[in-house]
């Protein structure tokens, strides 16, 4: 009874912790998206400088990551040569900076709800780029699923009340760069045995992002900011916004470390629906029935894709366990044969 009770208590505690990590990640991701929209939207805080906002985030995150790794020793740094840094981390930093720049820019032109619908194309982009770089094998059923997701997003776009072509181009560009970054992480880092958690990733990547963003910032936003003499840096707004962005990275570290990347994907779907509901009910963005029908179709495709990934993962784990069992049984047979041979020799010597 005692053992059974302690076991059930442990299982319940583990489930509650998993749900807590999911809830924290959803809350922080939700907060960062809505906060960025509030700052950048011309009808709200009215500070439409996405490059500057991204640079503020990267400066804040790089500083905190440095303190956590070098000062407080909270996380062990990854051993990395200069050649590896420039050949692997720098390209990833360039892609990340472009992804953040374009995704933040999209908030100026599109509603939060429509942006979440467009983000449903992420599996399509990751799979397509993965096939192009031969990191994914082409499967006709998977490609049909990708087409169904694309059709669903196209229907949602058709039903968008405040459609803005430039905003769509920016968001699709952000999806393409982010998908390429994820594939490049596999090619340039994971294949070399290097794994970066969100803190070490910010420690190495955030300074690269700052350097890459500095060039367009000088030519695009700095001249306008100089003319805007009435602007005063609000440490409360930008400080709390940056803190939320950094906390989100920590939440990703906790969620993936304590559960799995697939759990984060499923939680992401829940977060998207919550954002659509919030955008419609609080921000008063227009969400049409065609929007919902299209996104519903894309959602089913994404759900099926996640389900397929889970099944493939389970099959891989089952195969690995079967191989381990075969190896163990083989070792036992060898030991028994060895013992049998030894006893036979002893009997012969006695005779």
Coordinates of C-alpha atoms in Angstrom, one line a residue:
X1 CA 0.0 0.0 0.0
X2 CA 2.8 2.3 1.0
X3 CA 4.8 1.5 -2.1
X4 CA 1.8 1.8 -4.4
X5 CA 0.8 5.1 -2.7
X6 CA 4.3 6.6 -3.1
X7 CA 4.5 5.5 -6.7
X8 CA 1.1 7.1 -7.6
X9 CA 2.2 10.3 -5.7
X10 CA 5.4 10.4 -7.8
X11 CA 3.5 9.9 -11.0
X12 CA 1.0 12.6 -10.1
X13 CA 3.9 15.0 -9.1
X14 CA 5.6 14.3 -12.5
X15 CA 2.4 15.0 -14.4
X16 CA 1.7 18.2 -12.4
X17 CA 5.3 19.4 -13.1
X18 CA 5.0 18.7 -16.8
X19 CA 1.7 20.7 -17.0
X20 CA 3.3 23.5 -15.0
X21 CA 6.2 23.7 -17.4
X22 CA 3.8 23.7 -20.3
X23 CA 1.6 26.5 -18.7
X24 CA 4.7 28.6 -18.0
X25 CA 5.9 28.3 -21.6
X26 CA 2.5 29.1 -23.0
X27 CA 2.1 32.1 -20.7
X28 CA 5.5 33.6 -21.5
X29 CA 5.3 32.9 -25.3
X30 CA 1.8 34.5 -25.2
X31 CA 3.1 37.5 -23.3
X32 CA 6.1 38.1 -25.5
X33 CA 4.0 38.0 -28.7
X34 CA 1.3 40.3 -27.3
X35 CA 3.9 42.6 -25.8
X36 CA 5.8 42.9 -29.1
X37 CA 2.5 43.7 -30.9
X38 CA 1.7 46.4 -28.3
X39 CA 5.1 48.1 -28.7
X40 CA 5.3 47.9 -32.5
X41 CA 1.7 48.6 -33.5
X42 CA 1.0 52.2 -34.6
X43 CA -2.4 52.1 -32.9
X44 CA -1.0 51.1 -29.5
X45 CA 2.5 52.1 -28.1
X46 CA 3.4 53.3 -31.6
X47 CA 7.2 52.5 -31.7
X48 CA 7.4 50.8 -35.1
X49 CA 11.2 50.0 -35.0
X50 CA 11.4 46.2 -35.2
X51 CA 15.2 46.1 -35.8
X52 CA 15.8 48.3 -32.7
X53 CA 13.5 46.2 -30.6
X54 CA 15.2 43.0 -31.7
X55 CA 18.6 44.5 -30.9
X56 CA 17.4 45.5 -27.4
X57 CA 16.3 41.9 -26.8
X58 CA 19.6 40.5 -28.1
X59 CA 21.7 42.9 -26.0
X60 CA 19.7 42.1 -22.8
X61 CA 19.7 38.3 -23.5
X62 CA 23.5 38.2 -24.3
X63 CA 24.3 40.1 -21.1
X64 CA 22.2 37.8 -18.9
X65 CA 23.5 34.7 -20.7
X66 CA 27.1 35.9 -20.1
X67 CA 26.4 36.5 -16.4
X68 CA 24.7 33.0 -16.0
X69 CA 27.6 31.2 -17.7
X70 CA 30.7 33.2 -16.8
X71 CA 29.8 34.8 -13.4
X72 CA 27.2 32.6 -11.7
X73 CA 28.4 29.4 -13.4
X74 CA 24.7 28.4 -13.7
X75 CA 25.4 26.6 -17.1
X76 CA 28.6 25.0 -18.4
X77 CA 29.9 26.7 -21.6
X78 CA 30.4 24.6 -24.7
X79 CA 34.0 24.1 -25.9
X80 CA 34.1 25.7 -29.3
X81 CA 37.0 26.6 -31.6
X82 CA 37.2 29.8 -33.6
X83 CA 36.9 28.0 -36.9
X84 CA 33.8 26.1 -35.7
X85 CA 32.3 29.4 -34.4
X86 CA 32.7 31.2 -37.7
X87 CA 31.7 28.2 -39.8
X88 CA 28.7 27.1 -37.8
X89 CA 27.4 29.6 -35.3
X90 CA 27.8 32.8 -37.4
X91 CA 25.5 31.5 -40.3
X92 CA 22.9 30.4 -37.7
X93 CA 23.1 33.9 -36.1
X94 CA 22.6 35.5 -39.4
X95 CA 19.5 33.4 -40.1
X96 CA 18.2 34.0 -36.6
X97 CA 18.6 37.8 -36.9
X98 CA 16.7 37.9 -40.2
X99 CA 13.9 35.7 -38.8
X100 CA 13.5 37.9 -35.7
X101 CA 13.7 41.1 -37.8
X102 CA 11.0 40.0 -40.3
X103 CA 8.7 38.4 -37.7
X104 CA 8.7 41.5 -35.5
X105 CA 8.1 43.7 -38.6
X106 CA 5.0 41.7 -39.5
X107 CA 3.3 42.9 -36.2
X108 CA 3.1 46.4 -37.7
X109 CA 1.0 45.2 -40.6
X110 CA -0.9 42.1 -39.6
X111 CA -3.1 41.0 -36.7
X112 CA -1.9 38.7 -34.0
X113 CA -4.5 36.1 -35.0
X114 CA -3.5 36.1 -38.7
X115 CA 0.2 35.8 -37.9
X116 CA -0.4 32.7 -35.8
X117 CA -2.3 31.2 -38.8
X118 CA 0.6 31.9 -41.1
X119 CA 3.0 30.3 -38.6
X120 CA 1.2 27.0 -39.2
X121 CA 3.4 26.8 -42.4
X122 CA 6.5 26.2 -40.2
X123 CA 6.3 22.3 -40.5
X124 CA 5.9 22.7 -44.3
X125 CA 9.0 25.0 -44.5
X126 CA 11.1 22.8 -42.2
X127 CA 10.2 19.6 -44.1
X128 CA 10.7 21.1 -47.6
X129 CA 14.1 22.6 -46.6
X130 CA 15.0 19.3 -44.9
X131 CA 14.3 17.4 -48.1
X132 CA 16.3 19.9 -50.1
X133 CA 19.4 19.5 -47.9
X134 CA 18.8 15.7 -47.6
X135 CA 18.1 15.8 -43.9
X136 CA 14.6 14.5 -44.4
X137 CA 13.6 11.7 -46.8
X138 CA 10.8 12.5 -49.3
X139 CA 7.5 10.7 -48.5
X140 CA 4.5 11.2 -50.7
X141 CA 2.0 10.9 -47.7
X142 CA 4.0 13.5 -45.7
X143 CA 4.1 15.8 -48.7
X144 CA 0.3 15.4 -49.2
X145 CA -0.1 16.4 -45.5
X146 CA 2.2 19.5 -46.2
X147 CA -0.1 20.4 -49.1
X148 CA -3.2 20.2 -46.9
X149 CA -1.6 22.5 -44.3
X150 CA -0.7 25.0 -47.1
X151 CA -4.2 24.9 -48.5
X152 CA -5.6 25.5 -45.1
X153 CA -3.3 28.6 -44.6
X154 CA -4.2 29.8 -48.1
X155 CA -8.0 29.6 -47.2
X156 CA -7.3 31.5 -43.9
X157 CA -5.4 34.2 -45.9
X158 CA -8.3 34.4 -48.4
X159 CA -10.7 35.0 -45.5
X160 CA -8.5 37.6 -43.8
X161 CA -10.4 40.9 -43.3
X162 CA -7.3 43.1 -43.1
X163 CA -5.0 41.4 -45.6
X164 CA -1.7 43.2 -46.1
X165 CA 0.5 41.8 -48.9
X166 CA 3.7 43.3 -47.5
X167 CA 2.9 42.0 -44.0
X168 CA 2.4 38.5 -45.4
X169 CA 5.7 38.6 -47.3
X170 CA 7.5 39.6 -44.1
X171 CA 5.9 36.8 -42.1
X172 CA 6.5 34.1 -44.8
X173 CA 10.1 35.3 -45.0
X174 CA 10.4 35.0 -41.2
X175 CA 9.1 31.4 -41.4
X176 CA 11.5 30.5 -44.3
X177 CA 14.5 31.9 -42.4
X178 CA 13.5 30.2 -39.1
X179 CA 13.0 26.9 -40.9
X180 CA 16.4 27.2 -42.6
X181 CA 18.0 28.0 -39.2
X182 CA 16.5 24.9 -37.6
X183 CA 17.8 22.7 -40.4
X184 CA 21.2 24.4 -40.3
X185 CA 21.4 23.6 -36.6
X186 CA 21.1 19.9 -37.5
X187 CA 23.7 20.2 -40.3
X188 CA 26.2 22.6 -38.7
X189 CA 26.0 21.7 -35.0
X190 CA 24.1 18.5 -34.1
X191 CA 25.9 16.5 -36.8
X192 CA 29.2 17.5 -35.1
X193 CA 28.0 16.4 -31.7
X194 CA 27.4 20.0 -30.4
X195 CA 24.2 20.7 -28.5
X196 CA 23.3 24.2 -27.3
X197 CA 20.6 24.8 -24.7
X198 CA 18.8 28.1 -24.9
X199 CA 21.2 29.9 -22.5
X200 CA 24.4 28.7 -24.3
X201 CA 22.7 29.4 -27.6
X202 CA 22.0 33.0 -26.6
X203 CA 25.6 33.3 -25.3
X204 CA 27.1 32.4 -28.7
X205 CA 24.3 33.5 -31.1
X206 CA 23.0 36.8 -29.6
X207 CA 26.3 38.8 -30.3
X208 CA 26.2 37.6 -33.9
X209 CA 22.6 38.8 -34.2
X210 CA 23.6 42.2 -32.9
X211 CA 26.4 42.5 -35.5
X212 CA 24.2 41.5 -38.4
X213 CA 21.3 43.7 -37.3
X214 CA 23.6 46.7 -36.8
X215 CA 24.1 47.2 -40.6
X216 CA 20.4 47.5 -41.6
X217 CA 19.7 49.5 -38.4
X218 CA 22.2 52.2 -39.3
X219 CA 20.6 52.7 -42.7
X220 CA 16.9 52.0 -42.0
X221 CA 16.0 53.0 -38.5
X222 CA 18.8 55.2 -37.1
X223 CA 18.1 58.2 -39.3
X224 CA 14.4 58.1 -38.3
X225 CA 15.2 57.7 -34.6
X226 CA 17.5 60.8 -34.8
X227 CA 14.6 62.8 -36.2
X228 CA 12.3 61.6 -33.5
X229 CA 13.6 63.9 -30.8
X230 CA 10.4 63.4 -28.7
X231 CA 11.2 59.8 -28.0
X232 CA 12.6 58.9 -24.5
X233 CA 13.7 55.3 -23.8
X234 CA 11.2 53.7 -21.4
X235 CA 13.2 51.4 -19.2
X236 CA 10.1 49.9 -17.7
X237 CA 8.5 49.0 -21.0
X238 CA 11.6 47.8 -22.8
X239 CA 13.2 46.2 -19.7
X240 CA 10.1 44.1 -18.8
X241 CA 9.7 43.2 -22.5
X242 CA 13.3 42.0 -22.8
X243 CA 13.0 40.1 -19.5
X244 CA 10.0 38.3 -20.8
X245 CA 11.9 37.4 -24.0
X246 CA 14.8 36.0 -21.9
X247 CA 12.4 34.2 -19.5
X248 CA 10.8 32.6 -22.6
X249 CA 14.2 31.1 -23.5
X250 CA 14.6 29.7 -20.0
X251 CA 11.1 28.2 -20.2
X252 CA 12.0 26.5 -23.5
X253 CA 15.1 25.0 -21.7
X254 CA 12.8 23.7 -18.9
X255 CA 10.0 22.4 -21.2
X256 CA 12.2 20.6 -23.6
X257 CA 14.6 19.3 -20.9
X258 CA 11.9 18.0 -18.6
X259 CA 9.4 16.8 -21.3
X260 CA 10.3 16.8 -25.0
X261 CA 10.4 19.0 -28.1
X262 CA 7.2 17.3 -29.3
X263 CA 5.4 18.4 -26.1
X264 CA 6.4 22.0 -27.0
X265 CA 5.0 21.6 -30.5
X266 CA 1.6 20.4 -29.1
X267 CA 1.7 23.2 -26.5
X268 CA 2.4 25.6 -29.3
X269 CA -0.9 24.6 -31.0
X270 CA -2.8 25.3 -27.8
X271 CA -1.0 28.7 -27.5
X272 CA -1.9 29.6 -31.1
X273 CA -5.6 29.0 -30.4
X274 CA -5.4 31.0 -27.2
X275 CA -3.8 33.9 -29.1
X276 CA -6.4 33.8 -31.8
X277 CA -9.2 33.9 -29.1
X278 CA -7.3 36.8 -27.3
X279 CA -6.8 38.7 -30.5
X280 CA -10.5 38.5 -31.3
X281 CA -11.9 39.1 -27.9
X282 CA -9.5 41.7 -26.3
X283 CA -7.6 43.4 -29.2
X284 CA -10.8 43.3 -31.3
X285 CA -9.1 41.9 -34.4
X286 CA -11.5 40.6 -37.0
X287 CA -11.6 36.8 -37.2
X288 CA -13.9 35.6 -40.0
X289 CA -15.5 32.1 -40.4
X290 CA -13.3 31.5 -43.5
X291 CA -10.2 32.3 -41.3
X292 CA -11.3 29.7 -38.8
X293 CA -12.1 27.1 -41.4
X294 CA -8.8 27.5 -43.1
X295 CA -6.8 27.5 -39.9
X296 CA -8.8 24.5 -38.7
X297 CA -7.8 22.6 -41.8
X298 CA -4.1 23.6 -41.3
X299 CA -4.4 22.7 -37.6
X300 CA -5.6 19.1 -38.5
X301 CA -2.6 18.8 -40.8
X302 CA -0.1 20.0 -38.1
X303 CA -1.7 17.7 -35.6
X304 CA -1.4 14.7 -37.9
X305 CA 2.3 15.7 -38.6
X306 CA 3.0 15.8 -34.8
X307 CA 1.2 12.4 -34.4
X308 CA 3.3 10.9 -37.2
X309 CA 6.5 12.2 -35.6
X310 CA 5.4 10.7 -32.3
X311 CA 4.8 7.3 -33.8
X312 CA 8.1 7.4 -35.6
X313 CA 9.8 8.3 -32.4
X314 CA 8.1 5.4 -30.5
X315 CA 9.0 2.9 -33.3
X316 CA 12.7 4.1 -33.1
X317 CA 12.7 3.7 -29.3
X318 CA 11.1 0.2 -29.6
X319 CA 13.7 -0.8 -32.2
X320 CA 16.5 0.4 -30.0
X321 CA 15.2 -1.5 -26.9
X322 CA 14.8 -4.6 -29.1
X323 CA 18.5 -4.3 -30.2
X324 CA 19.6 -3.9 -26.6
X325 CA 17.6 -6.9 -25.5
X326 CA 19.2 -9.0 -28.3
X327 CA 22.7 -7.8 -27.3
X328 CA 22.0 -8.7 -23.6
X329 CA 20.6 -12.2 -24.5
X330 CA 23.6 -12.7 -26.8
X331 CA 26.0 -11.9 -23.9
X332 CA 24.1 -14.3 -21.6
X333 CA 24.4 -17.1 -24.1
X334 CA 28.1 -16.5 -24.4
X335 CA 28.6 -16.5 -20.6
X336 CA 26.6 -19.8 -20.4
X337 CA 28.6 -21.4 -23.2
X338 CA 31.8 -20.3 -21.4
X339 CA 30.6 -21.8 -18.1
X340 CA 29.6 -25.0 -19.9
X341 CA 33.0 -25.2 -21.5
X342 CA 34.8 -24.7 -18.2
X343 CA 32.8 -27.4 -16.4
X344 CA 33.5 -29.9 -19.3
X345 CA 37.2 -29.3 -19.0
X346 CA 37.1 -29.8 -15.2
X347 CA 35.3 -33.1 -15.6
X348 CA 37.9 -34.3 -18.2
X349 CA 40.8 -33.4 -15.9
X350 CA 39.1 -35.4 -13.0
X351 CA 38.7 -38.4 -15.2

